[in-house]
Amino acid sequence: MFNLEYQKRLLRQQNISSGSSYQDENLSSPRREAFTSPRTLHSPTSFSAMVMPVSPVRGVQSDRFIPARDRNNWQTKFSMIHFTPQHISENKSVDDTSSIPTYSLSPLSAKSQKLLRSPRKATRKISRIPFKVLDAPELQDDFYLNLVDWSSQNVLSVGLGSCVYLWSACTSQVTRLCDLSGDANSVTSVAWNERGNLVAVGTHHGYVQVWDVSMNKQVNKMMGHSARVGALAWNSDILSSGSRDRLILQRDVRTPSIVPERKLVGHRQEVCGLKWSPDNTCLASGGNDNRLYVWNMHSLSPIQTYTEHLAAVKAIAWSPHQHGLLASGGGTADRCIRFWNTLTGQAMQCVDTGSQVCNLAWSKHSSELVSTHGYSQNQILVWKYPSLTQVAKLTGHSYRVLYLAMAPDGEAIVTGAGDETLRFWNVFSKARSQKVRTYVFLNHKTI
């Protein structure tokens, strides 16, 4: 009879020869198997069942002579090799492709396997806690209003009741721009021009004021609407205003108010969303009639009409990365964010968010966008486009997140809700050309 160690070695040779047609996925380095000591089998029963009896001498039916090796110690050579896991880890790196055998049957090349073993790039983490919270008393809980905007000069304008307040993000200084209480009026919309020196104020009585913030002076007052003005949008010196009277008026703020304005007629109910395209050639408008229109500067009729939404369209955002790409969101009965190719008029992707879509805004530096929601989630979502996978979900407001504005650097956003708070979030990545900028958390303030 052979000694037990010889039978173990013979069995291991049989296993290796019978299993050479595939590679064990659990073995990261097949070559190093030769430097380990022989395995100890845990089942003597299976061992005896698998090993066939072999004669130690050549018999009549034998074709070769296998001498008995009772005195051989198979452990001797292996015990002389001091190869610990620590040595393996110290000498092994991602760039080391020596562990990939030349006879590997893997369909992946050595470079591909090296790439798969390399560490994954860390995913961008978005803080789920606002870095600043401001009290905003009398911030109205009204879906059809637009009461928050952030200027290119880093100044936030907020309509609270009958007043408009300005908050400097650089100095945290708060100033009151105007007060309409003497006219028994209230603020229904605010919007900065591109230069950040003029702010337009829409009112419940239907007129629009234009204020120069450097002089703290009203420079224009435009009549024309017969109901509240809930949406405003600038195109250089042209100011577009949308009203509950279903009209969109376009006026040059440099000219006297007696100059005829462009009147865009199309919506059947209140206009609650207005946005100019990045190249200032097209105006998108959304209304309580569930319609989304696209207008140009040369016609008084819409060049595109979209009727797929099943509720009011307030949330509108043009992509700064892809020409003609428009995103829109529907109200409570719709809950969808839809994407449109306004160059061809074709509908593109659509995602059901599960709650009322109140606002949309694209990142300035990446193919992402943020949406704010009302009934019933009251949440803020960050999406990756075009995969439409959720990057982050932010909660904190106890009322509908009706108001949204983006910082001029494109990194931070501010959201407002009927809970009378403004919350500041860092949601988008930094531009590569910009220096790292940090926001200092300040105490809870009231504006």
mmCIF file of C-alpha atoms in Angstrom, residues 71-359:
data_model
loop_
_atom_site.group_PDB
_atom_site.id
_atom_site.type_symbol
_atom_site.label_atom_id
_atom_site.label_comp_id
_atom_site.label_asym_id
_atom_site.label_seq_id
_atom_site.Cartn_x
_atom_site.Cartn_y
_atom_site.Cartn_z
ATOM 1 C CA ARG A 71 10.140 6.937 2.653
ATOM 2 C CA ASN A 72 9.691 10.060 0.549
ATOM 3 C CA ASN A 73 8.571 13.183 2.384
ATOM 4 C CA TRP A 74 6.474 15.298 0.017
ATOM 5 C CA GLN A 75 6.185 18.117 2.551
ATOM 6 C CA THR A 76 9.921 18.819 2.660
ATOM 7 C CA LYS A 77 10.239 21.113 -0.345
ATOM 8 C CA PHE A 78 7.035 23.004 0.348
ATOM 9 C CA SER A 79 7.941 23.729 3.951
ATOM 10 C CA MET A 80 11.129 25.408 2.791
ATOM 11 C CA ILE A 81 9.154 28.076 0.936
ATOM 12 C CA HIS A 82 8.077 30.896 3.211
ATOM 13 C CA PHE A 83 5.371 32.551 1.123
ATOM 14 C CA THR A 84 2.898 34.423 3.324
ATOM 15 C CA PRO A 85 -0.192 36.400 2.232
ATOM 16 C CA GLN A 86 1.608 39.557 3.333
ATOM 17 C CA HIS A 87 4.384 38.896 0.824
ATOM 18 C CA ILE A 88 1.817 38.369 -1.884
ATOM 19 C CA SER A 89 -0.014 41.621 -1.169
ATOM 20 C CA GLU A 90 3.222 43.605 -0.955
ATOM 21 C CA ASN A 91 4.481 42.377 -4.310
ATOM 22 C CA LYS A 92 1.167 42.483 -6.124
ATOM 23 C CA SER A 93 -0.281 45.611 -7.681
ATOM 24 C CA VAL A 94 -2.972 46.564 -10.141
ATOM 25 C CA ASP A 95 -0.372 47.022 -12.836
ATOM 26 C CA ASP A 96 1.001 43.521 -12.273
ATOM 27 C CA THR A 97 -0.348 41.338 -15.064
ATOM 28 C CA SER A 98 1.950 38.416 -14.281
ATOM 29 C CA SER A 99 -0.882 36.732 -12.398
ATOM 30 C CA ILE A 100 -2.751 36.345 -15.681
ATOM 31 C CA PRO A 101 -1.493 33.039 -17.114
ATOM 32 C CA THR A 102 -0.629 32.750 -20.764
ATOM 33 C CA TYR A 103 -2.915 29.744 -21.015
ATOM 34 C CA SER A 104 -5.937 31.580 -19.520
ATOM 35 C CA LEU A 105 -9.159 30.813 -21.363
ATOM 36 C CA SER A 106 -10.790 34.070 -20.237
ATOM 37 C CA PRO A 107 -12.380 36.013 -23.132
ATOM 38 C CA LEU A 108 -10.933 39.211 -21.639
ATOM 39 C CA SER A 109 -7.529 40.487 -22.592
ATOM 40 C CA ALA A 110 -4.863 41.265 -20.030
ATOM 41 C CA LYS A 111 -5.569 44.998 -20.343
ATOM 42 C CA SER A 112 -9.290 44.452 -19.818
ATOM 43 C CA GLN A 113 -8.687 42.342 -16.736
ATOM 44 C CA LYS A 114 -6.330 44.998 -15.422
ATOM 45 C CA LEU A 115 -9.020 47.639 -15.936
ATOM 46 C CA LEU A 116 -11.632 45.551 -14.157
ATOM 47 C CA ARG A 117 -9.338 45.100 -11.169
ATOM 48 C CA SER A 118 -8.498 48.791 -10.919
ATOM 49 C CA PRO A 119 -10.333 50.788 -8.215
ATOM 50 C CA ARG A 120 -13.604 52.410 -9.257
ATOM 51 C CA LYS A 121 -13.835 56.171 -9.447
ATOM 52 C CA ALA A 122 -15.609 57.517 -6.405
ATOM 53 C CA THR A 123 -19.155 58.642 -7.162
ATOM 54 C CA ARG A 124 -20.042 62.250 -6.449
ATOM 55 C CA LYS A 125 -21.736 62.626 -3.108
ATOM 56 C CA ILE A 126 -24.447 65.248 -2.648
ATOM 57 C CA SER A 127 -25.106 66.472 0.863
ATOM 58 C CA ARG A 128 -28.678 65.845 1.925
ATOM 59 C CA ILE A 129 -28.534 68.685 4.424
ATOM 60 C CA PRO A 130 -28.911 72.327 3.289
ATOM 61 C CA PHE A 131 -25.856 74.447 4.016
ATOM 62 C CA LYS A 132 -28.036 77.454 4.826
ATOM 63 C CA VAL A 133 -31.634 78.057 5.893
ATOM 64 C CA LEU A 134 -33.336 81.458 5.846
ATOM 65 C CA ASP A 135 -36.712 82.351 7.273
ATOM 66 C CA ALA A 136 -39.069 83.790 4.655
ATOM 67 C CA PRO A 137 -42.278 84.949 6.362
ATOM 68 C CA GLU A 138 -45.289 85.456 4.078
ATOM 69 C CA LEU A 139 -43.779 83.387 1.275
ATOM 70 C CA GLN A 140 -46.981 82.343 -0.480
ATOM 71 C CA ASP A 141 -47.957 78.719 -1.010
ATOM 72 C CA ASP A 142 -49.246 79.311 -4.564
ATOM 73 C CA PHE A 143 -48.265 77.022 -7.445
ATOM 74 C CA TYR A 144 -48.806 79.706 -10.116
ATOM 75 C CA LEU A 145 -46.373 82.288 -8.716
ATOM 76 C CA ASN A 146 -42.616 82.720 -9.199
ATOM 77 C CA LEU A 147 -41.273 84.579 -6.182
ATOM 78 C CA VAL A 148 -37.547 83.692 -6.034
ATOM 79 C CA ASP A 149 -34.696 84.517 -8.444
ATOM 80 C CA TRP A 150 -30.880 84.647 -8.205
ATOM 81 C CA SER A 151 -28.961 87.284 -10.162
ATOM 82 C CA SER A 152 -25.659 87.067 -12.008
ATOM 83 C CA GLN A 153 -24.303 89.449 -9.340
ATOM 84 C CA ASN A 154 -25.006 86.841 -6.630
ATOM 85 C CA VAL A 155 -28.005 88.642 -5.163
ATOM 86 C CA LEU A 156 -31.218 86.828 -4.300
ATOM 87 C CA SER A 157 -34.588 88.535 -4.795
ATOM 88 C CA VAL A 158 -37.617 87.235 -2.898
ATOM 89 C CA GLY A 159 -41.229 88.375 -2.961
ATOM 90 C CA LEU A 160 -42.740 88.201 0.516
ATOM 91 C CA GLY A 161 -46.297 89.454 0.765
ATOM 92 C CA SER A 162 -46.328 93.001 -0.569
ATOM 93 C CA CYS A 163 -42.537 93.488 -0.395
ATOM 94 C CA VAL A 164 -39.476 92.501 -2.401
ATOM 95 C CA TYR A 165 -36.300 91.792 -0.440
ATOM 96 C CA LEU A 166 -32.735 91.473 -1.706
ATOM 97 C CA TRP A 167 -30.208 89.201 -0.004
ATOM 98 C CA SER A 168 -26.523 89.343 -0.936
ATOM 99 C CA ALA A 169 -24.897 85.905 -0.975
ATOM 100 C CA CYS A 170 -21.492 87.569 -0.584
ATOM 101 C CA THR A 171 -22.196 89.745 2.451
ATOM 102 C CA SER A 172 -25.481 88.248 3.772
ATOM 103 C CA GLN A 173 -26.851 91.785 3.802
ATOM 104 C CA VAL A 174 -30.637 92.114 3.483
ATOM 105 C CA THR A 175 -32.373 95.162 1.993
ATOM 106 C CA ARG A 176 -35.985 95.907 1.192
ATOM 107 C CA LEU A 177 -36.363 96.990 -2.409
ATOM 108 C CA CYS A 178 -40.034 97.966 -2.575
ATOM 109 C CA ASP A 179 -43.318 97.817 -0.688
ATOM 110 C CA LEU A 180 -46.660 97.601 -2.482
ATOM 111 C CA SER A 181 -48.840 97.650 0.621
ATOM 112 C CA GLY A 182 -49.829 101.267 0.033
ATOM 113 C CA ASP A 183 -51.565 100.150 -3.160
ATOM 114 C CA ALA A 184 -53.218 97.176 -1.429
ATOM 115 C CA ASN A 185 -51.171 95.057 -3.804
ATOM 116 C CA SER A 186 -48.931 91.982 -3.504
ATOM 117 C CA VAL A 187 -45.908 90.585 -5.317
ATOM 118 C CA THR A 188 -46.642 87.677 -7.667
ATOM 119 C CA SER A 189 -43.323 87.276 -9.535
ATOM 120 C CA VAL A 190 -39.712 88.506 -9.634
ATOM 121 C CA ALA A 191 -37.021 88.149 -12.311
ATOM 122 C CA TRP A 192 -33.495 89.520 -12.809
ATOM 123 C CA ASN A 193 -32.131 90.640 -16.154
ATOM 124 C CA GLU A 194 -28.943 89.059 -17.490
ATOM 125 C CA ARG A 195 -26.635 91.812 -16.247
ATOM 126 C CA GLY A 196 -28.088 91.641 -12.746
ATOM 127 C CA ASN A 197 -28.734 95.376 -12.411
ATOM 128 C CA LEU A 198 -32.492 95.359 -13.068
ATOM 129 C CA VAL A 199 -35.187 93.312 -11.375
ATOM 130 C CA ALA A 200 -38.748 93.058 -12.685
ATOM 131 C CA VAL A 201 -41.613 92.758 -10.219
ATOM 132 C CA GLY A 202 -44.982 91.347 -11.256
ATOM 133 C CA THR A 203 -47.997 92.317 -9.190
ATOM 134 C CA HIS A 204 -51.439 91.031 -8.317
ATOM 135 C CA HIS A 205 -53.043 94.082 -9.962
ATOM 136 C CA GLY A 206 -51.497 93.239 -13.330
ATOM 137 C CA TYR A 207 -48.793 95.854 -13.801
ATOM 138 C CA VAL A 208 -45.042 95.226 -13.863
ATOM 139 C CA GLN A 209 -42.418 97.378 -12.195
ATOM 140 C CA VAL A 210 -38.745 97.526 -13.195
ATOM 141 C CA TRP A 211 -36.252 98.532 -10.525
ATOM 142 C CA ASP A 212 -32.606 99.569 -10.768
ATOM 143 C CA VAL A 213 -31.034 97.973 -7.700
ATOM 144 C CA SER A 214 -27.880 100.099 -7.764
ATOM 145 C CA MET A 215 -29.959 103.257 -7.355
ATOM 146 C CA ASN A 216 -32.794 101.554 -5.458
ATOM 147 C CA LYS A 217 -35.151 103.289 -7.857
ATOM 148 C CA GLN A 218 -38.112 102.288 -10.020
ATOM 149 C CA VAL A 219 -37.234 103.016 -13.656
ATOM 150 C CA ASN A 220 -40.315 101.707 -15.447
ATOM 151 C CA LYS A 221 -43.908 100.702 -14.822
ATOM 152 C CA MET A 222 -45.688 98.751 -17.519
ATOM 153 C CA MET A 223 -49.426 98.289 -17.707
ATOM 154 C CA GLY A 224 -51.297 96.011 -20.102
ATOM 155 C CA HIS A 225 -52.423 92.973 -18.133
ATOM 156 C CA SER A 226 -55.871 92.791 -16.570
ATOM 157 C CA ALA A 227 -54.953 90.159 -13.964
ATOM 158 C CA ARG A 228 -51.998 89.077 -11.849
ATOM 159 C CA VAL A 229 -48.619 88.553 -13.514
ATOM 160 C CA GLY A 230 -47.227 85.236 -12.312
ATOM 161 C CA ALA A 231 -44.383 84.664 -14.801
ATOM 162 C CA LEU A 232 -41.550 86.883 -16.080
ATOM 163 C CA ALA A 233 -38.612 86.236 -18.433
ATOM 164 C CA TRP A 234 -35.877 88.537 -19.771
ATOM 165 C CA ASN A 235 -34.294 88.547 -23.231
ATOM 166 C CA SER A 236 -31.674 91.283 -23.135
ATOM 167 C CA ASP A 237 -33.825 94.447 -22.814
ATOM 168 C CA ILE A 238 -37.034 92.663 -23.796
ATOM 169 C CA LEU A 239 -39.234 91.612 -20.882
ATOM 170 C CA SER A 240 -41.874 88.922 -21.375
ATOM 171 C CA SER A 241 -44.726 88.675 -18.890
ATOM 172 C CA GLY A 242 -47.395 85.993 -18.508
ATOM 173 C CA SER A 243 -50.662 86.605 -16.724
ATOM 174 C CA ARG A 244 -53.876 85.070 -15.489
ATOM 175 C CA ASP A 245 -55.549 86.969 -18.338
ATOM 176 C CA ARG A 246 -53.986 84.262 -20.613
ATOM 177 C CA LEU A 247 -51.797 86.776 -22.484
ATOM 178 C CA ILE A 248 -48.047 87.000 -22.957
ATOM 179 C CA LEU A 249 -46.734 90.535 -23.487
ATOM 180 C CA GLN A 250 -43.248 91.368 -24.762
ATOM 181 C CA ARG A 251 -41.969 94.885 -24.158
ATOM 182 C CA ASP A 252 -38.699 96.791 -24.392
ATOM 183 C CA VAL A 253 -37.998 98.279 -20.977
ATOM 184 C CA ARG A 254 -35.952 101.111 -22.529
ATOM 185 C CA THR A 255 -38.914 102.598 -24.388
ATOM 186 C CA PRO A 256 -41.898 104.451 -22.946
ATOM 187 C CA SER A 257 -44.864 102.322 -22.036
ATOM 188 C CA ILE A 258 -46.946 103.903 -24.813
ATOM 189 C CA VAL A 259 -44.968 101.981 -27.459
ATOM 190 C CA PRO A 260 -47.055 99.025 -28.712
ATOM 191 C CA GLU A 261 -45.973 95.685 -27.337
ATOM 192 C CA ARG A 262 -45.998 92.235 -28.899
ATOM 193 C CA LYS A 263 -49.021 90.302 -27.705
ATOM 194 C CA LEU A 264 -48.842 86.503 -27.866
ATOM 195 C CA VAL A 265 -52.252 84.823 -27.759
ATOM 196 C CA GLY A 266 -52.555 81.067 -27.436
ATOM 197 C CA HIS A 267 -53.095 79.871 -23.894
ATOM 198 C CA ARG A 268 -56.653 79.242 -22.752
ATOM 199 C CA GLN A 269 -55.936 79.642 -19.052
ATOM 200 C CA GLU A 270 -53.386 81.326 -16.793
ATOM 201 C CA VAL A 271 -49.777 81.484 -18.001
ATOM 202 C CA CYS A 272 -47.584 80.192 -15.169
ATOM 203 C CA GLY A 273 -44.231 79.383 -16.824
ATOM 204 C CA LEU A 274 -41.948 81.405 -19.133
ATOM 205 C CA LYS A 275 -38.360 80.687 -20.205
ATOM 206 C CA TRP A 276 -36.171 82.025 -23.032
ATOM 207 C CA SER A 277 -33.771 79.640 -24.750
ATOM 208 C CA PRO A 278 -30.022 80.128 -24.066
ATOM 209 C CA ASP A 279 -29.522 81.733 -27.495
ATOM 210 C CA ASN A 280 -32.537 84.042 -26.913
ATOM 211 C CA THR A 281 -34.276 82.922 -30.103
ATOM 212 C CA CYS A 282 -37.224 80.973 -28.666
ATOM 213 C CA LEU A 283 -39.608 81.502 -25.771
ATOM 214 C CA ALA A 284 -41.268 78.531 -24.067
ATOM 215 C CA SER A 285 -44.513 79.100 -22.191
ATOM 216 C CA GLY A 286 -46.580 76.813 -20.006
ATOM 217 C CA GLY A 287 -50.098 77.299 -18.766
ATOM 218 C CA ASN A 288 -52.872 75.960 -16.616
ATOM 219 C CA ASP A 289 -54.444 74.649 -19.827
ATOM 220 C CA ASN A 290 -51.872 71.801 -19.773
ATOM 221 C CA ARG A 291 -50.224 73.202 -22.902
ATOM 222 C CA LEU A 292 -46.614 73.957 -23.706
ATOM 223 C CA TYR A 293 -45.894 76.457 -26.490
ATOM 224 C CA VAL A 294 -42.683 77.531 -28.206
ATOM 225 C CA TRP A 295 -42.588 81.008 -29.803
ATOM 226 C CA ASN A 296 -39.989 82.888 -31.829
ATOM 227 C CA MET A 297 -39.320 86.590 -32.344
ATOM 228 C CA HIS A 298 -40.838 86.710 -35.826
ATOM 229 C CA SER A 299 -44.342 85.366 -35.335
ATOM 230 C CA LEU A 300 -47.315 86.022 -33.091
ATOM 231 C CA SER A 301 -48.337 82.366 -33.271
ATOM 232 C CA PRO A 302 -46.529 79.463 -31.594
ATOM 233 C CA ILE A 303 -44.140 77.495 -33.781
ATOM 234 C CA GLN A 304 -44.483 74.377 -31.592
ATOM 235 C CA THR A 305 -47.434 73.110 -29.555
ATOM 236 C CA TYR A 306 -47.222 70.220 -27.094
ATOM 237 C CA THR A 307 -50.364 68.828 -25.487
ATOM 238 C CA GLU A 308 -49.089 65.625 -23.864
ATOM 239 C CA HIS A 309 -49.149 66.956 -20.293
ATOM 240 C CA LEU A 310 -52.263 66.193 -18.254
ATOM 241 C CA ALA A 311 -51.932 69.075 -15.789
ATOM 242 C CA ALA A 312 -50.634 72.637 -15.528
ATOM 243 C CA VAL A 313 -47.162 73.252 -16.969
ATOM 244 C CA LYS A 314 -45.146 75.565 -14.752
ATOM 245 C CA ALA A 315 -41.751 73.820 -14.736
ATOM 246 C CA ILE A 316 -39.806 74.710 -17.905
ATOM 247 C CA ALA A 317 -36.051 74.496 -18.562
ATOM 248 C CA TRP A 318 -33.912 74.762 -21.714
ATOM 249 C CA SER A 319 -30.780 72.631 -21.860
ATOM 250 C CA PRO A 320 -27.557 74.693 -21.979
ATOM 251 C CA HIS A 321 -25.714 71.696 -23.472
ATOM 252 C CA GLN A 322 -27.918 70.561 -26.354
ATOM 253 C CA HIS A 323 -29.446 73.069 -28.748
ATOM 254 C CA GLY A 324 -33.229 72.868 -28.917
ATOM 255 C CA LEU A 325 -33.643 70.449 -26.003
ATOM 256 C CA LEU A 326 -36.486 71.510 -23.708
ATOM 257 C CA ALA A 327 -37.678 69.920 -20.454
ATOM 258 C CA SER A 328 -41.103 70.496 -18.922
ATOM 259 C CA GLY A 329 -42.986 69.195 -15.904
ATOM 260 C CA GLY A 330 -46.677 68.699 -15.222
ATOM 261 C CA GLY A 331 -48.816 69.281 -12.160
ATOM 262 C CA THR A 332 -50.576 66.931 -9.781
ATOM 263 C CA ALA A 333 -52.630 65.026 -12.355
ATOM 264 C CA ASP A 334 -49.594 64.548 -14.621
ATOM 265 C CA ARG A 335 -46.450 64.242 -12.438
ATOM 266 C CA CYS A 336 -44.216 63.680 -15.479
ATOM 267 C CA ILE A 337 -41.047 65.337 -16.711
ATOM 268 C CA ARG A 338 -40.994 65.332 -20.491
ATOM 269 C CA PHE A 339 -38.213 66.182 -22.916
ATOM 270 C CA TRP A 340 -38.740 67.718 -26.339
ATOM 271 C CA ASN A 341 -36.675 68.294 -29.457
ATOM 272 C CA THR A 342 -37.969 71.726 -30.403
ATOM 273 C CA LEU A 343 -35.997 71.679 -33.664
ATOM 274 C CA THR A 344 -38.087 68.799 -34.999
ATOM 275 C CA GLY A 345 -41.105 69.012 -32.712
ATOM 276 C CA GLN A 346 -40.620 65.430 -31.554
ATOM 277 C CA ALA A 347 -41.290 64.147 -28.050
ATOM 278 C CA MET A 348 -38.315 62.420 -26.432
ATOM 279 C CA GLN A 349 -37.986 60.846 -22.983
ATOM 280 C CA CYS A 350 -40.595 60.921 -20.251
ATOM 281 C CA VAL A 351 -40.297 59.996 -16.568
ATOM 282 C CA ASP A 352 -43.101 59.730 -14.012
ATOM 283 C CA THR A 353 -41.866 61.388 -10.812
ATOM 284 C CA GLY A 354 -44.837 60.369 -8.687
ATOM 285 C CA SER A 355 -45.642 63.902 -7.528
ATOM 286 C CA GLN A 356 -46.442 67.400 -8.765
ATOM 287 C CA VAL A 357 -43.535 68.936 -10.704
ATOM 288 C CA CYS A 358 -43.040 72.549 -9.618
ATOM 289 C CA ASN A 359 -39.660 73.572 -11.083
#
